[in-house]
Each structure stands twice: as C-alpha cells, then as structure tokens.
Coordinates of C-alpha atoms and ligand atoms in Angstrom, one line a residue:
M1053 CA -22.4 3.4 6.1
L1054 CA -24.3 0.4 4.6
Q1055 CA -27.7 2.0 5.4
S1056 CA -27.0 5.2 3.5
I1057 CA -25.5 3.3 0.6
K1058 CA -28.7 1.2 0.4
E1059 CA -31.0 4.2 0.6
K1060 CA -29.1 5.9 -2.2
F1061 CA -29.1 2.8 -4.3
E1062 CA -32.8 2.3 -4.0
S1063 CA -33.5 6.0 -4.8
L1064 CA -31.4 5.8 -8.0
Y1065 CA -31.9 2.2 -9.2
G1066 CA -34.6 0.5 -7.2
E1067 CA -34.7 -2.6 -5.1
G1068 CA -32.6 -5.8 -5.2
G1069 CA -29.0 -4.6 -4.8
V1070 CA -26.4 -6.9 -3.2
A1071 CA -23.9 -5.6 -0.7
Y1072 CA -20.1 -6.3 -0.8
A1073 CA -17.2 -4.9 1.2
S1074 CA -13.5 -4.9 1.1
A1075 CA -10.7 -3.5 3.3
G1076 CA -7.7 -1.2 3.4
R1077 CA -4.5 -2.6 4.8
I1078 CA -1.6 -2.1 7.2
N1079 CA 1.8 -3.6 6.8
L1080 CA 3.8 -4.5 9.8
I1081 CA 7.1 -4.8 7.9
G1082 CA 8.3 -5.5 4.3
E1083 CA 8.0 -2.2 2.4
H1084 CA 8.8 -1.9 -1.3
T1085 CA 9.8 -5.6 -1.3
D1086 CA 6.7 -6.9 -3.1
Y1087 CA 7.7 -5.8 -6.7
N1088 CA 11.2 -7.2 -5.9
G1089 CA 9.9 -10.7 -5.3
G1090 CA 10.4 -10.4 -1.5
Y1091 CA 8.3 -10.9 1.6
V1092 CA 5.6 -8.6 2.9
F1093 CA 3.6 -8.9 6.1
P1094 CA 0.3 -7.0 5.8
G1095 CA -3.2 -7.4 7.2
A1096 CA -6.6 -6.1 6.2
I1097 CA -8.2 -3.4 8.5
D1098 CA -11.6 -2.4 9.7
K1099 CA -11.7 0.5 7.3
G1100 CA -12.7 -0.2 3.7
I1101 CA -15.2 0.2 0.9
T1102 CA -18.8 -1.0 0.9
A1103 CA -20.8 -1.2 -2.3
V1104 CA -24.4 -2.2 -3.3
I1105 CA -24.5 -3.6 -6.8
K1106 CA -27.1 -5.1 -9.2
L1107 CA -26.8 -6.3 -12.7
N1108 CA -29.0 -4.0 -14.9
G1109 CA -29.5 -6.1 -18.1
T1110 CA -27.6 -3.6 -20.3
D1111 CA -24.0 -3.3 -21.4
K1112 CA -23.4 -0.2 -19.4
V1113 CA -22.1 0.5 -15.9
N1114 CA -23.7 3.2 -13.8
A1115 CA -21.7 3.9 -10.7
Y1116 CA -22.4 6.5 -7.9
S1117 CA -19.8 7.6 -5.4
L1118 CA -21.5 8.7 -2.2
D1119 CA -18.3 10.3 -0.9
Y1120 CA -17.9 12.5 -4.0
N1121 CA -21.7 12.8 -4.7
E1122 CA -20.9 12.0 -8.3
A1123 CA -22.4 9.6 -10.9
V1124 CA -20.5 8.2 -13.8
S1125 CA -21.7 5.9 -16.6
F1126 CA -19.5 4.0 -19.0
G1127 CA -19.6 1.2 -21.5
L1128 CA -17.3 -1.8 -21.3
E1129 CA -15.2 -1.2 -24.3
E1130 CA -11.6 0.1 -24.0
A1131 CA -12.6 3.4 -25.6
D1132 CA -15.1 4.1 -22.8
A1133 CA -12.6 4.8 -20.0
P1134 CA -14.0 7.6 -17.8
A1135 CA -12.0 10.7 -16.8
Q1136 CA -12.8 10.6 -13.0
S1137 CA -10.1 8.8 -11.2
W1138 CA -12.4 6.9 -8.8
A1139 CA -14.4 5.6 -11.8
R1140 CA -11.2 4.6 -13.6
Y1141 CA -10.6 2.0 -10.9
I1142 CA -14.0 0.4 -11.5
F1143 CA -13.5 0.6 -15.2
G1144 CA -10.1 -0.9 -15.0
V1145 CA -11.4 -3.8 -12.9
C1146 CA -14.1 -4.5 -15.5
R1147 CA -11.5 -4.4 -18.3
E1148 CA -9.0 -6.6 -16.5
T1149 CA -11.8 -9.1 -15.7
I1150 CA -12.7 -9.3 -19.4
K1151 CA -9.0 -9.7 -20.4
R1152 CA -8.9 -12.8 -18.2
G1153 CA -11.9 -14.3 -20.0
G1154 CA -14.4 -13.3 -17.3
K1155 CA -17.9 -12.1 -18.1
V1156 CA -18.8 -8.6 -17.1
A1157 CA -22.5 -7.8 -17.5
G1158 CA -23.6 -4.2 -17.1
F1159 CA -24.4 -3.1 -13.5
D1160 CA -25.6 -0.3 -11.3
A1161 CA -23.6 0.5 -8.1
V1162 CA -23.5 2.9 -5.2
F1163 CA -20.4 2.8 -3.0
A1164 CA -18.7 4.7 -0.1
G1165 CA -15.6 4.2 1.9
D1166 CA -14.0 5.1 5.2
V1167 CA -10.3 4.5 4.4
P1168 CA -8.6 7.8 4.7
L1169 CA -7.3 8.9 1.3
G1170 CA -3.6 9.4 0.7
A1171 CA -2.8 8.0 4.2
G1172 CA -1.0 4.9 2.8
L1173 CA -3.8 2.6 3.8
S1174 CA -4.6 1.5 0.2
S1175 CA -8.0 3.0 -0.3
S1176 CA -7.6 2.2 -4.0
A1177 CA -6.9 -1.5 -3.4
A1178 CA -10.0 -1.6 -1.2
L1179 CA -12.0 -0.2 -4.1
E1180 CA -10.5 -2.5 -6.7
S1181 CA -11.0 -5.7 -4.6
C1182 CA -14.5 -4.8 -3.6
F1183 CA -15.5 -4.5 -7.3
A1184 CA -13.3 -7.4 -8.5
Y1185 CA -14.9 -9.6 -5.9
A1186 CA -18.5 -8.4 -6.6
I1187 CA -18.2 -8.7 -10.4
N1188 CA -16.7 -12.2 -10.1
D1189 CA -19.6 -13.2 -7.8
L1190 CA -22.5 -11.6 -9.8
N1191 CA -21.2 -13.1 -13.1
N1192 CA -20.4 -16.5 -11.6
N1193 CA -16.9 -16.2 -13.1
N1194 CA -15.1 -18.4 -10.6
I1195 CA -11.9 -16.5 -10.8
D1196 CA -9.7 -17.4 -7.8
K1197 CA -8.6 -14.9 -5.2
F1198 CA -5.0 -14.6 -6.4
E1199 CA -6.3 -13.6 -9.8
L1200 CA -8.8 -11.1 -8.2
A1201 CA -5.8 -9.5 -6.5
R1202 CA -4.0 -9.4 -9.9
I1203 CA -7.0 -7.7 -11.5
G1204 CA -6.6 -4.9 -9.0
Q1205 CA -2.9 -4.7 -9.5
S1206 CA -3.2 -4.6 -13.3
T1207 CA -5.8 -1.9 -12.9
E1208 CA -3.2 0.3 -11.2
H1209 CA -0.6 -0.5 -13.9
N1210 CA -2.8 0.0 -16.9
Y1211 CA -5.4 2.6 -15.9
C1212 CA -3.9 4.6 -13.0
G1213 CA -0.1 4.8 -13.9
V1214 CA 1.2 3.1 -10.8
K1215 CA 3.5 0.1 -11.3
C1216 CA 2.7 -1.3 -7.9
G1217 CA 3.4 -4.7 -6.4
I1218 CA 0.8 -7.2 -5.3
M1219 CA 0.8 -6.5 -1.5
D1220 CA -2.2 -4.2 -1.2
Q1221 CA -4.6 -6.1 -3.4
F1222 CA -3.5 -9.4 -1.9
A1223 CA -4.1 -8.1 1.7
S1224 CA -7.4 -6.7 0.7
C1225 CA -8.6 -10.1 -0.9
F1226 CA -7.0 -12.5 1.6
G1227 CA -7.3 -10.5 4.8
Q1228 CA -8.6 -12.4 7.9
K1229 CA -9.8 -11.0 11.2
G1230 CA -7.0 -11.1 13.8
S1231 CA -4.2 -12.3 11.5
L1232 CA -1.4 -10.8 9.6
I1233 CA -0.3 -12.6 6.4
R1234 CA 3.3 -13.2 5.5
L1235 CA 3.4 -13.4 1.7
N1236 CA 6.3 -14.5 -0.5
C1237 CA 5.7 -12.3 -3.5
K1238 CA 7.8 -14.5 -5.8
T1239 CA 6.1 -17.8 -5.1
M1240 CA 2.8 -16.4 -3.8
E1241 CA 3.1 -18.8 -0.8
Y1242 CA 1.5 -17.3 2.3
K1243 CA 0.9 -18.0 5.9
Y1244 CA -1.5 -16.4 8.5
F1245 CA 0.1 -15.3 11.8
P1246 CA -2.4 -14.6 14.6
F1247 CA -1.5 -11.1 15.8
N1248 CA -2.6 -10.1 19.3
P1249 CA 0.4 -8.6 21.0
E1250 CA -0.7 -8.7 24.6
G1251 CA 0.2 -5.4 26.4
Y1252 CA 0.8 -3.5 23.1
K1253 CA -1.3 -1.6 20.6
L1254 CA -0.8 -0.8 17.0
V1255 CA -1.5 2.9 16.2
L1256 CA -1.2 4.8 13.0
V1257 CA -0.2 8.5 13.1
D1258 CA -1.3 10.2 9.9
S1259 CA 0.9 13.2 9.0
C1260 CA -1.9 14.2 6.6
V1261 CA 0.9 15.0 4.1
K1262 CA 0.2 14.0 0.5
H1263 CA 2.9 14.4 -2.2
E1264 CA 1.7 15.1 -5.7
L1265 CA 4.5 13.3 -7.5
A1266 CA 4.2 10.1 -5.3
S1267 CA 3.3 7.8 -8.2
S1268 CA 6.1 8.8 -10.5
A1269 CA 8.6 8.7 -7.6
Y1270 CA 7.3 5.2 -6.8
N1271 CA 7.7 4.0 -10.4
K1272 CA 11.3 5.5 -10.3
R1273 CA 12.1 3.4 -7.2
R1274 CA 11.0 0.3 -9.0
E1275 CA 13.2 1.1 -12.0
S1276 CA 16.2 1.6 -9.7
C1277 CA 15.6 -1.8 -8.2
E1278 CA 15.2 -3.4 -11.6
N1279 CA 18.5 -1.8 -12.8
A1280 CA 20.4 -3.1 -9.8
A1281 CA 18.9 -6.6 -10.3
A1282 CA 19.8 -6.5 -14.0
A1283 CA 23.4 -5.6 -13.2
I1284 CA 23.7 -8.4 -10.7
K1285 CA 22.1 -10.9 -13.1
K1286 CA 25.1 -10.4 -15.4
N1287 CA 27.3 -12.1 -12.8
H1288 CA 24.6 -14.4 -11.4
P1289 CA 22.2 -15.4 -14.2
E1290 CA 20.1 -17.6 -11.9
I1291 CA 18.5 -14.6 -10.2
E1292 CA 15.1 -13.3 -11.1
F1293 CA 14.5 -10.6 -8.6
L1294 CA 16.5 -8.3 -6.3
S1295 CA 15.2 -10.4 -3.4
D1296 CA 17.2 -13.3 -4.8
C1297 CA 20.4 -11.3 -4.3
N1298 CA 22.7 -11.0 -1.3
R1299 CA 24.7 -8.0 -0.1
L1300 CA 28.0 -9.4 -1.5
W1301 CA 26.6 -9.7 -5.0
L1302 CA 25.3 -6.1 -4.8
D1303 CA 28.8 -4.9 -3.7
E1304 CA 30.2 -6.6 -6.9
V1305 CA 28.3 -4.1 -9.1
R1306 CA 28.8 -1.0 -6.9
G1307 CA 30.9 0.7 -9.6
E1308 CA 28.6 -0.2 -12.4
I1309 CA 25.3 1.2 -11.3
P1310 CA 24.3 4.8 -10.2
Q1311 CA 24.9 5.4 -6.5
E1312 CA 21.1 6.0 -6.1
D1313 CA 20.3 2.5 -7.5
F1314 CA 22.8 1.0 -5.1
L1315 CA 21.3 2.6 -2.1
R1316 CA 17.7 1.5 -3.1
A1317 CA 18.9 -2.1 -3.6
E1318 CA 20.8 -2.0 -0.3
Y1319 CA 17.6 -1.1 1.5
V1320 CA 15.5 -3.9 -0.3
I1321 CA 18.0 -6.7 0.5
G1322 CA 18.0 -5.7 4.2
E1323 CA 14.2 -5.4 4.3
V1324 CA 13.5 -8.8 2.8
Q1325 CA 15.5 -10.4 5.7
R1326 CA 13.8 -8.1 8.3
V1327 CA 10.4 -9.6 7.4
L1328 CA 11.6 -13.1 8.3
D1329 CA 13.3 -11.8 11.4
V1330 CA 10.1 -10.1 12.5
C1331 CA 8.1 -13.3 12.0
D1332 CA 10.6 -15.3 14.1
A1333 CA 10.5 -12.7 16.8
L1334 CA 6.7 -12.7 16.8
E1335 CA 6.6 -16.4 17.3
R1336 CA 8.8 -16.0 20.3
G1337 CA 6.6 -13.2 21.6
D1338 CA 9.7 -10.9 21.4
Y1339 CA 8.0 -7.6 20.6
E1340 CA 11.1 -5.5 21.5
T1341 CA 12.9 -7.1 18.6
V1342 CA 9.9 -6.6 16.3
G1343 CA 10.0 -2.9 17.3
E1344 CA 13.7 -2.5 16.8
L1345 CA 13.4 -4.0 13.3
M1346 CA 10.6 -1.5 12.5
Y1347 CA 13.0 1.4 13.4
Q1348 CA 15.6 -0.1 11.1
T1349 CA 13.1 -0.2 8.3
H1350 CA 12.3 3.5 8.9
F1351 CA 16.0 4.3 8.8
G1352 CA 16.3 2.5 5.4
L1353 CA 13.1 4.0 4.0
S1354 CA 14.3 7.5 5.0
R1355 CA 18.0 7.4 4.2
L1356 CA 18.5 4.8 1.5
Y1357 CA 15.1 4.5 -0.2
E1358 CA 14.3 8.1 0.3
V1359 CA 10.5 7.8 0.5
S1360 CA 10.1 9.5 3.9
C1361 CA 9.6 13.3 4.5
E1362 CA 10.3 15.8 7.2
E1363 CA 6.9 15.2 8.9
L1364 CA 7.3 11.4 9.0
D1365 CA 10.9 11.6 10.2
F1366 CA 9.7 14.0 13.0
L1367 CA 7.1 11.5 14.1
N1368 CA 9.6 8.6 14.0
K1369 CA 12.1 10.5 16.1
L1370 CA 9.4 11.5 18.6
A1371 CA 8.4 7.8 19.0
R1372 CA 12.0 6.9 19.6
K1373 CA 12.4 9.7 22.2
M1374 CA 9.3 8.4 24.0
D1375 CA 10.5 4.8 24.1
V1376 CA 7.7 3.6 21.7
T1377 CA 8.6 0.0 21.0
G1378 CA 8.6 0.3 17.1
S1379 CA 7.8 3.0 14.6
R1380 CA 8.2 3.5 10.9
V1381 CA 6.7 5.1 7.8
M1382 CA 4.2 2.7 6.3
G1383 CA 3.1 2.0 2.7
G1384 CA 4.6 3.6 -0.4
G1385 CA 5.7 6.7 1.5
F1386 CA 6.0 10.3 0.4
G1387 CA 3.5 11.3 3.1
G1388 CA 0.8 9.3 4.9
C1389 CA 1.2 7.5 8.2
T1390 CA 3.7 6.0 10.6
I1391 CA 2.8 2.7 12.1
N1392 CA 3.7 2.4 15.8
L1393 CA 3.9 -0.6 18.1
V1394 CA 3.2 1.0 21.6
K1395 CA 3.0 -0.4 25.1
E1396 CA -0.6 0.0 26.3
D1397 CA 0.5 2.1 29.3
L1398 CA 2.4 4.5 27.1
Y1399 CA -0.3 4.8 24.4
Q1400 CA -2.3 7.8 25.7
N1401 CA 0.8 9.8 26.5
F1402 CA 2.3 9.0 23.1
V1403 CA -0.8 10.0 21.2
D1404 CA -1.3 13.3 23.2
T1405 CA 2.4 14.2 22.8
A1406 CA 2.5 13.4 19.1
K1407 CA -0.6 15.6 18.5
A1408 CA 0.8 18.5 20.5
E1409 CA 4.4 18.4 19.3
F1410 CA 3.4 17.8 15.6
A1411 CA 0.9 20.7 15.7
A1412 CA 3.5 23.0 17.3
R1413 CA 6.0 22.2 14.6
F1414 CA 3.8 21.9 11.5
G1415 CA 0.7 23.9 12.3
H1416 CA -1.8 21.0 12.2
E1417 CA -2.6 17.9 14.2
P1418 CA -1.9 14.5 12.9
K1419 CA -4.8 12.1 12.8
I1420 CA -4.7 9.0 14.9
Y1421 CA -6.1 5.6 13.9
D1422 CA -6.3 2.5 16.1
V1423 CA -5.8 -0.6 14.0
V1424 CA -8.2 -3.6 14.1
I1425 CA -7.1 -6.4 11.9
S1426 CA -10.2 -7.5 10.0
D1427 CA -11.6 -9.5 7.1
G1428 CA -10.9 -8.7 3.4
A1429 CA -13.2 -8.8 0.4
R1430 CA -16.6 -10.4 1.0
K1431 CA -20.3 -10.5 0.4
L1432 CA -22.2 -9.0 3.3
Ligands
GLA1303 C1 2.3 0.8 -2.3 C2 2.1 -0.3 -3.4 C3 2.5 -1.7 -2.8 C4 3.9 -1.7 -2.1 C5 3.9 -0.5 -1.1 C6 5.3 -0.3 -0.5 O1 1.3 0.6 -1.3 O2 0.8 -0.3 -3.9 O3 2.5 -2.6 -3.9 O4 4.9 -1.6 -3.1 O5 3.6 0.7 -1.7 O6 5.6 -1.4 0.2

C-alpha cells in the first residue's frame, strides 16, 4: 500500500513526503460503555490508514484519497468545510487542532486504507488519528496522545454528527502490538494486557450489513443513557455517569423513565462490570469465562440495547451451536461484525460453516478477518 501511495504523492506533489500510519480497532468487551464513563477493552489491529504528507508553504490543504480516486482542496477557516465525507474527517482534525491552540500549516497528502468500511472496525478513527498524529508531528505542536484522541472524537461530534465516546480514537492512538488496553473512560487511566490466548484465535465475521440510520440510532442510545443517569442523579447527586450507578439505584427510578431508557441503562451497568470480570478471567487464563461473558454482552446488545440485527443474531447463534468459546456483535452495532474467540482446532470448521450457512440464509457470504493486535498511530 505504501508504495502506491508514495508513487501517487510524487506524481501529484513531488518529492519529500513523510509517511504516517494509524490503525482500526477491535474491542474484546465493553461496548457502549465509553460515553457512560465506564471501561472498554480495545486493541489496535493490523488494518489501518497510511498517508504520505508534506507541508506545502500555503494556507491550503490538498488531499487525495487513493481509494476513492478523488482530490479535495480546502482552506483552514471554518467556512471552508468540504462536502465529501472522507475529507470532512481531515478538515475536522485540522479545525480541532487549531481550536486547541495547535498550529496547522497547509499541506499536501495522499492516503489509502485497508480497514473495511462499515464493519465496526473504526475506519474513521484510523483516518482521524493518522492525520491528528501527522499534523502534530509536522507542526511540532507537542499535543499529547490523549488530546490527539480527543481531536478525533471532537471531529466526529462537530463535523460528522456522531456523538461517539473516546474508545476508537484512544485505541487508534495508544494501540501496542500484542496488547489489549483496558481504559477507564472516566479517569482515562489505562493498562496494557498482553493478549496471546494459547490455543485460541480471535476471528471477525463481517455480516456486510450496513444500516443507514446507524449514527442517529447511536446518538439516541446515548441520550437514553443520559436520561437514566439524570433521573438517578436526583436521588444520588454524587454520580456523574451511568457507570457510577448500580442496579438498585436504577430500579429506584424504574417508574420515572421510559422503559426503553431503563433497558439501555440495565445493559450498560452490566457491561461495565463484565469488562472487569473479563480482565480478571484473562489474568487467570480462564478463556471459557471470557467467552461466556462475551455471549452475555451479545444478549444485552441484542435484547436490551437493541443494536444487533437479524444477521448478527444469526451468526451469534451459530457460534453458540458450534461451541465457539465466545461470540458477540462488536462496535456500535446496527450491522458490521461479530468478534469470536474460537479454539484453534474448531477454527476452520467454524469459518466454513459460518460462510455456508450465512450464505444459504442471506444470499451472500460473510467476510472473515483474522485479528492481529498491532501498533496504533505512528510515523513510518
Ligand atoms: C462506536 C463509537 C465508540 C463506542 C462504540 C460502542 O465505535 O465510536 O465510541 O461507543 O461504538 O462501544
């Protein structure tokens, strides 16, 4: 990929570009907990975005997407926001850097990616972190990695309409080869956990389903959680987020909030605890417990949080039927992948059966991605 990016860069803008890369992510457990101040447990993967960039001595950005074969130029003022969604991510990162007092000189860039789009692997966070990292480096801004992650998150909020949490951009900025990262999204304390489950493999099964209204449905889930937390706060003023609440406190407000908000909150409170339980089980090498908790998360995401769909529930059921150790929908939901923890000797049979049975039911094969936990944003 780097070679073709370099060639395109040289043909458009000449010599002297510097290469940067960043990564998509998986999340073992801890879904929809980040914007509730809870724990997440992601890792960066070996699929990401690579860009070649050079300052151009003007106040304009010229960016070329190799995947879309499309060039976009924009200025760095608020009024210059481009219409193309891929370019809005880059524009947003520039604007959010400037808002934080960083310098953004005009630049030329060519980039490409291999994170499957809409699969729940955070291709957008990979793009944001790659440019946030590169702009920081090229302008000697010395913005720290937490703030680089927040630049990506604010880009989603302010230029792309998704009120996401910090997980994806954090994983993409802090990812390290071979380790998952447990992050407390309230305090931003984090810990690396080497992840090399002997005898098991992590495999993603991509339903290739993408739901149009995913971002408005995502924002709606967040509102439900905030409503529930606000109701609980009336009785327990010390709480800040839903992750600070327990099940008893939620039960106290059952009659005061819509049933839907109650179910969303019930899921989140359970999920925050499951992340801690998975980390404990991992430290004991108890993968059966890890897997069982993943199934519990799927149940919650499907029935309480309602972000699964028929195709993902089908894949989850099939995994259960085949004695796959753990399986669940991953990421924001409304389509995308299941993440599966599979014993090595079951792996091939599982993958073949998933392809065949899914195709028989839905008319197309799912895509299969093996997961390699890798480094996040960096200069190449
Ligand atoms: C998306 C968001 C994240 C997180 C997940 C669900 O990936 O970008 O912030 O909320 O969904 O866990």
